[in-house]
Each structure stands twice: as C-alpha cells, then as structure tokens.
C-alpha cells in the first residue's frame, strides 16, 4: 500500500525549512523496514498529487493544524486519513474529520493502519532511528559554517515546569550505540554539524560523558541544550572537548518570584552562573526567555531586561508565554496570578516572523498590551538592532 505523511509548512516562521520534523522520518523507516509498504514524506506545498496515495498522514504541531484541516478538502473521500504529531496529544480532534487520530508515537500505529488493522500502541523502543536521505539537505542550517541537521538522543522530560506541555513525561534515552549509528548516517550524508534537539542531552554528568565519548571521534561541531540547575565545569569541559560550540538553555525568566511560581526549580544565581561556566570553556550561550508568566509585573520585566543587558549571553530569544491547554497553568489558572483570555487552539505559536507573537494572557499587574510592550522592547535590543542600548 502506498502512503504519504504531509508536514504542513510553518508559514508563521521566518523560514520553515531550517530543521526537519523528525517524527515522519521515524515512521517511514519503521514501516519500510518492517513491511512492503512505502511512505513518502512530503513537506513542499501545494501537495497537489495526493490521489496516488491510499493512506494520507498529517504530522502537525498546533499552529500547523489549520493548514492540515483545510488540505482535507483536496483528499479523496476514499482515502484513509491519519492525523498525528504533538497537537494530537492534548487537543481534541473532531472524530469525523480524520479516519484515525494518533496521540502518541506513530510508528506501530501507522504500520497497523497500512496493514488494515486497528492501530496498537507503540512498543517502547528507544533506539529506533529516523530515515535519512538526501532530501534532508533541503533543510538549511549552518553551525559555524558546517551544514547541520538534527539528532534526538532522548524523549520525555521528568521536570515539572508549569508552563510546559512536555512536563512530567516518561524519560526514554537512546543507547550510545544507536546515537553512534545515527551520527554516522548524518556524516555519510555530508553533515559536519549536529543540533542535538532533546531537552535531556545534559541530563547529568554520566550521560554527558557517555554521549561525548560517542561524538568526539566524528570530529563534528555540535550544539545542545543544557540546564542551569545542574550545569558544571566538568560538563562544560567534556562538551568543549567533544566539539560543542554552543549550548542553549531555557532560563525562561530571571525573577526568583516567577521561577518559583512556575516550578522551574532554578535560581537567579544559577541562570547567571551557567553563562560564566560555559564561557570559561569556550562555549557560546543562547538563552530562551518568556514575558507574561504568572506574576509578571513592570519590575520583574525590568529584571529580565537587565539580565539580557548585563549577563554576557551571546544570543537569546524572548517570547510571550502562551497557554497551551496541556500545561499545568492552563489546567489550573486559579492557582496562578494569570488571566487566560483565549487558547488560540488552531493558530497558536510562541514566536513567528520577525519575533511576532500573540498575547493571550494578562496578570494582575500587566495588561496584554503591556506584556507585548515588554516583549517587543527586550526583543528589539539584539534581534533588530544588534546592539544593547542602556534601558531608561
């Protein structure tokens, strides 16, 4: 049976072909290695030749759902349609729109559908790898001049941040043998840089040492995510020796009051210290921040601004907190200093073109317009003017 999985374009981004969504590539490899079926991964509109497929899948994040929903009009009524991706985990989908909705990992369920069976849950197999071929070169990202692609070494996150839909999910680590094989496949395709995109790359010192021992022989450059509350000189040294050139970390905010309110389990001091430690070993630092978290005031927003100006970070992104429905804050808004005005189910995103964002919240101290003002003010320092003027 011939099938396809469509990755709708993220038209709200400056460039949606920077990193591939790996989910469909995991499914493609699993299906084609375990059956005679074929799976085409499609990511370039207008998706006009869908009549050749008997099963049509859509892999969507929340802001991509509307595109997939509209595309159904071009699909034959006889085709089996399957919706999957992060959006499906927490949002209810009208049952009559798609033949199947997959809320969890999709490899086994998609194969079952192709075999004419009821989809079964995915068996836990942490070492599955995505299909990789020359088409991945269509996604353009360079790290220090090196053509770079994405690798995931783990899934899940045991942390309990109140703003995150991913909080408290089961941790699944790939073996070092699987990571080694995947890096080799990337290198064979001509990639000399890797963005390790999982939350738990720097889970602990043991895991970092294990991964770096695998990575170092490839002589590649890489970037990964770290955490302020456990980052150490030993980790920094290990990363640097293995070829890491930059870490990213989610400070989210710098006000201790807000960090405590959203259960971030970090301190203001740790958010400064990680930068100093990384720089000591030649690692650049990119920090991810949010305005509009519960308890935000003019004073806390000013703290965030001063952090951007004085911390020594090399790069940053700042977004407005968005109340996706799977988060603790959205489930229990009465426990937080926040008022949610709408959830923007079909079009919500943290950040779009030129830093554009929708504000769907306010606090007891700040209106939606005031939150947006602070976000735009902080964002403008680095992303628009590439300089750091002193705040008034």
GROMACS .gro file of N, CA and C in nm, residues 206-287:
model
  246
  206UNK      N    1   2.707   1.180   3.404
  206UNK     CA    2   2.728   1.047   3.346
  206UNK      C    3   2.680   1.042   3.202
  207UNK      N    4   2.560   1.094   3.178
  207UNK     CA    5   2.504   1.092   3.042
  207UNK      C    6   2.585   1.179   2.948
  208UNK      N    7   2.628   1.296   2.993
  208UNK     CA    8   2.708   1.384   2.908
  208UNK      C    9   2.840   1.317   2.869
  209UNK      N   10   2.906   1.253   2.965
  209UNK     CA   11   3.031   1.184   2.935
  209UNK      C   12   3.010   1.072   2.834
  210UNK      N   13   2.901   0.998   2.850
  210UNK     CA   14   2.871   0.887   2.761
  210UNK      C   15   2.848   0.938   2.619
  211UNK      N   16   2.769   1.043   2.604
  211UNK     CA   17   2.740   1.097   2.471
  211UNK      C   18   2.864   1.160   2.408
  212UNK      N   19   2.940   1.233   2.486
  212UNK     CA   20   3.058   1.299   2.431
  212UNK      C   21   3.163   1.198   2.384
  213UNK      N   22   3.172   1.085   2.453
  213UNK     CA   23   3.265   0.980   2.410
  213UNK      C   24   3.225   0.924   2.274
  214UNK      N   25   3.095   0.923   2.246
  214UNK     CA   26   3.045   0.877   2.116
  214UNK      C   27   3.070   0.983   2.008
  215UNK      N   28   3.048   1.108   2.042
  215UNK     CA   29   3.053   1.217   1.944
  215UNK      C   30   3.196   1.252   1.902
  216UNK      N   31   3.286   1.257   1.996
  216UNK     CA   32   3.420   1.312   1.972
  216UNK      C   33   3.493   1.251   1.852
  217UNK      N   34   3.491   1.120   1.830
  217UNK     CA   35   3.565   1.063   1.717
  217UNK      C   36   3.516   1.111   1.580
  218UNK      N   37   3.396   1.163   1.572
  218UNK     CA   38   3.344   1.209   1.443
  218UNK      C   39   3.400   1.345   1.401
  219UNK      N   40   3.459   1.417   1.495
  219UNK     CA   41   3.521   1.546   1.465
  219UNK      C   42   3.420   1.642   1.402
  220UNK      N   43   3.301   1.650   1.461
  220UNK     CA   44   3.198   1.741   1.414
  220UNK      C   45   3.182   1.856   1.512
  221UNK      N   46   3.110   1.960   1.470
  221UNK     CA   47   3.071   2.067   1.559
  221UNK      C   48   2.926   2.042   1.600
  222UNK      N   49   2.894   2.073   1.725
  222UNK     CA   50   2.755   2.050   1.766
  222UNK      C   51   2.707   2.152   1.867
  223UNK      N   52   2.576   2.154   1.879
  223UNK     CA   53   2.507   2.241   1.972
  223UNK      C   54   2.408   2.155   2.049
  224UNK      N   55   2.384   2.188   2.176
  224UNK     CA   56   2.291   2.109   2.255
  224UNK      C   57   2.224   2.198   2.359
  225UNK      N   58   2.127   2.140   2.427
  225UNK     CA   59   2.059   2.212   2.535
  225UNK      C   60   2.113   2.168   2.670
  226UNK      N   61   2.117   2.260   2.764
  226UNK     CA   62   2.165   2.233   2.899
  226UNK      C   63   2.064   2.290   2.999
  227UNK      N   64   2.094   2.271   3.128
  227UNK     CA   65   2.006   2.318   3.235
  227UNK      C   66   2.088   2.396   3.337
  228UNK      N   67   2.034   2.509   3.378
  228UNK     CA   68   2.109   2.595   3.470
  228UNK      C   69   2.130   2.531   3.607
  229UNK      N   70   2.039   2.443   3.649
  229UNK     CA   71   2.048   2.392   3.786
  229UNK      C   72   2.140   2.272   3.804
  230UNK      N   73   2.199   2.222   3.694
  230UNK     CA   74   2.295   2.113   3.713
  230UNK      C   75   2.420   2.127   3.627
  231UNK      N   76   2.435   2.240   3.559
  231UNK     CA   77   2.549   2.257   3.470
  231UNK      C   78   2.676   2.280   3.553
  232UNK      N   79   2.782   2.210   3.515
  232UNK     CA   80   2.905   2.214   3.594
  232UNK      C   81   3.026   2.236   3.503
  233UNK      N   82   3.138   2.267   3.566
  233UNK     CA   83   3.262   2.282   3.489
  233UNK      C   84   3.300   2.150   3.422
  234UNK      N   85   3.276   2.040   3.490
  234UNK     CA   86   3.307   1.910   3.432
  234UNK      C   87   3.226   1.885   3.305
  235UNK      N   88   3.098   1.920   3.308
  235UNK     CA   89   3.015   1.908   3.188
  235UNK      C   90   3.067   1.998   3.076
  236UNK      N   91   3.096   2.123   3.111
  236UNK     CA   92   3.142   2.219   3.012
  236UNK      C   93   3.271   2.174   2.945
  237UNK      N   94   3.364   2.124   3.024
  237UNK     CA   95   3.490   2.076   2.970
  237UNK      C   96   3.468   1.958   2.876
  238UNK      N   97   3.383   1.866   2.916
  238UNK     CA   98   3.354   1.748   2.835
  238UNK      C   99   3.290   1.787   2.702
  239UNK      N  100   3.193   1.876   2.707
  239UNK     CA  101   3.125   1.922   2.586
  239UNK      C  102   3.224   1.991   2.492
  240UNK      N  103   3.305   2.081   2.546
  240UNK     CA  104   3.401   2.155   2.465
  240UNK      C  105   3.501   2.061   2.398
  241UNK      N  106   3.551   1.964   2.473
  241UNK     CA  107   3.649   1.869   2.418
  241UNK      C  108   3.590   1.784   2.305
  242UNK      N  109   3.458   1.762   2.309
  242UNK     CA  110   3.395   1.674   2.210
  242UNK      C  111   3.352   1.749   2.084
  243UNK      N  112   3.364   1.883   2.083
  243UNK     CA  113   3.328   1.959   1.964
  243UNK      C  114   3.209   2.050   1.979
  244UNK      N  115   3.154   2.060   2.100
  244UNK     CA  116   3.041   2.151   2.122
  244UNK      C  117   3.088   2.296   2.111
  245UNK      N  118   3.012   2.378   2.040
  245UNK     CA  119   3.048   2.519   2.026
  245UNK      C  120   2.945   2.611   2.092
  246UNK      N  121   2.826   2.556   2.123
  246UNK     CA  122   2.722   2.641   2.181
  246UNK      C  123   2.624   2.557   2.261
  247UNK      N  124   2.582   2.609   2.375
  247UNK     CA  125   2.471   2.550   2.449
  247UNK      C  126   2.354   2.647   2.448
  248UNK      N  127   2.234   2.593   2.452
  248UNK     CA  128   2.116   2.674   2.472
  248UNK      C  129   2.051   2.629   2.602
  249UNK      N  130   1.989   2.721   2.673
  249UNK     CA  131   1.918   2.679   2.793
  249UNK      C  132   1.797   2.770   2.815
  250UNK      N  133   1.693   2.712   2.871
  250UNK     CA  134   1.572   2.786   2.899
  250UNK      C  135   1.576   2.847   3.037
  251UNK      N  136   1.621   2.970   3.046
  251UNK     CA  137   1.613   3.041   3.174
  251UNK      C  138   1.466   3.072   3.204
  252UNK      N  139   1.392   3.100   3.097
  252UNK     CA  140   1.250   3.138   3.099
  252UNK      C  141   1.234   3.276   3.162
  253UNK      N  142   1.286   3.294   3.282
  253UNK     CA  143   1.279   3.425   3.347
  253UNK      C  144   1.397   3.435   3.442
  254UNK      N  145   1.417   3.553   3.499
  254UNK     CA  146   1.527   3.573   3.592
  254UNK      C  147   1.478   3.611   3.731
  255UNK      N  148   1.351   3.650   3.741
  255UNK     CA  149   1.293   3.683   3.871
  255UNK      C  150   1.272   3.556   3.953
  256UNK      N  151   1.327   3.552   4.073
  256UNK     CA  152   1.311   3.432   4.157
  256UNK      C  153   1.165   3.409   4.191
  257UNK      N  154   1.090   3.515   4.205
  257UNK     CA  155   0.948   3.503   4.236
  257UNK      C  156   0.875   3.426   4.124
  258UNK      N  157   0.906   3.459   4.001
  258UNK     CA  158   0.841   3.393   3.889
  258UNK      C  159   0.894   3.252   3.868
  259UNK      N  160   1.024   3.234   3.884
  259UNK     CA  161   1.082   3.100   3.871
  259UNK      C  162   1.017   3.004   3.971
  260UNK      N  163   0.996   3.050   4.092
  260UNK     CA  164   0.932   2.966   4.194
  260UNK      C  165   0.785   2.941   4.160
  261UNK      N  166   0.718   3.043   4.108
  261UNK     CA  167   0.575   3.030   4.078
  261UNK      C  168   0.547   2.925   3.972
  262UNK      N  169   0.639   2.912   3.875
  262UNK     CA  170   0.616   2.817   3.765
  262UNK      C  171   0.691   2.686   3.784
  263UNK      N  172   0.744   2.666   3.906
  263UNK     CA  173   0.811   2.540   3.941
  263UNK      C  174   0.929   2.510   3.850
  264UNK      N  175   1.007   2.612   3.821
  264UNK     CA  176   1.123   2.596   3.732
  264UNK      C  177   1.238   2.523   3.801
  265UNK      N  178   1.245   2.529   3.933
  265UNK     CA  179   1.348   2.460   4.010
  265UNK      C  180   1.489   2.510   3.975
  266UNK      N  181   1.499   2.639   3.951
  266UNK     CA  182   1.629   2.703   3.932
  266UNK      C  183   1.631   2.833   4.011
  267UNK      N  184   1.750   2.889   4.024
  267UNK     CA  185   1.764   3.017   4.094
  267UNK      C  186   1.817   3.123   4.000
  268UNK      N  187   1.796   3.247   4.039
  268UNK     CA  188   1.852   3.359   3.963
  268UNK      C  189   2.003   3.344   3.950
  269UNK      N  190   2.069   3.307   4.059
  269UNK     CA  191   2.215   3.293   4.057
  269UNK      C  192   2.259   3.185   3.958
  270UNK      N  193   2.187   3.075   3.951
  270UNK     CA  194   2.223   2.967   3.858
  270UNK      C  195   2.211   3.013   3.713
  271UNK      N  196   2.115   3.099   3.685
  271UNK     CA  197   2.098   3.147   3.548
  271UNK      C  198   2.210   3.240   3.504
  272UNK      N  199   2.275   3.302   3.598
  272UNK     CA  200   2.396   3.379   3.566
  272UNK      C  201   2.519   3.288   3.562
  273UNK      N  202   2.526   3.192   3.654
  273UNK     CA  203   2.645   3.108   3.666
  273UNK      C  204   2.669   3.020   3.545
  274UNK      N  205   2.562   2.968   3.483
  274UNK     CA  206   2.579   2.879   3.368
  274UNK      C  207   2.650   2.951   3.254
  275UNK      N  208   2.625   3.079   3.239
  275UNK     CA  209   2.688   3.158   3.133
  275UNK      C  210   2.839   3.170   3.160
  276UNK      N  211   2.873   3.202   3.282
  276UNK     CA  212   3.014   3.217   3.319
  276UNK      C  213   3.089   3.084   3.302
  277UNK      N  214   3.027   2.975   3.344
  277UNK     CA  215   3.092   2.844   3.333
  277UNK      C  216   3.111   2.804   3.188
  278UNK      N  217   3.010   2.823   3.105
  278UNK     CA  218   3.020   2.788   2.963
  278UNK      C  219   3.129   2.869   2.895
  279UNK      N  220   3.132   2.998   2.921
  279UNK     CA  221   3.232   3.085   2.858
  279UNK      C  222   3.374   3.046   2.898
  280UNK      N  223   3.391   2.999   3.021
  280UNK     CA  224   3.524   2.958   3.067
  280UNK      C  225   3.584   2.850   2.979
  281UNK      N  226   3.496   2.767   2.919
  281UNK     CA  227   3.543   2.658   2.835
  281UNK      C  228   3.513   2.680   2.687
  282UNK      N  229   3.494   2.807   2.650
  282UNK     CA  230   3.482   2.844   2.510
  282UNK      C  231   3.348   2.813   2.445
  283UNK      N  232   3.244   2.794   2.525
  283UNK     CA  233   3.112   2.765   2.471
  283UNK      C  234   3.027   2.892   2.464
  284UNK      N  235   2.968   2.917   2.349
  284UNK     CA  236   2.871   3.026   2.340
  284UNK      C  237   2.742   2.985   2.412
  285UNK      N  238   2.664   3.086   2.450
  285UNK     CA  239   2.541   3.059   2.524
  285UNK      C  240   2.425   3.133   2.461
  286UNK      N  241   2.318   3.058   2.432
  286UNK     CA  242   2.192   3.118   2.388
  286UNK      C  243   2.087   3.089   2.494
  287UNK      N  244   2.017   3.193   2.537
  287UNK     CA  245   1.920   3.181   2.644
  287UNK      C  246   1.779   3.204   2.589
   0.00000   0.00000   0.00000
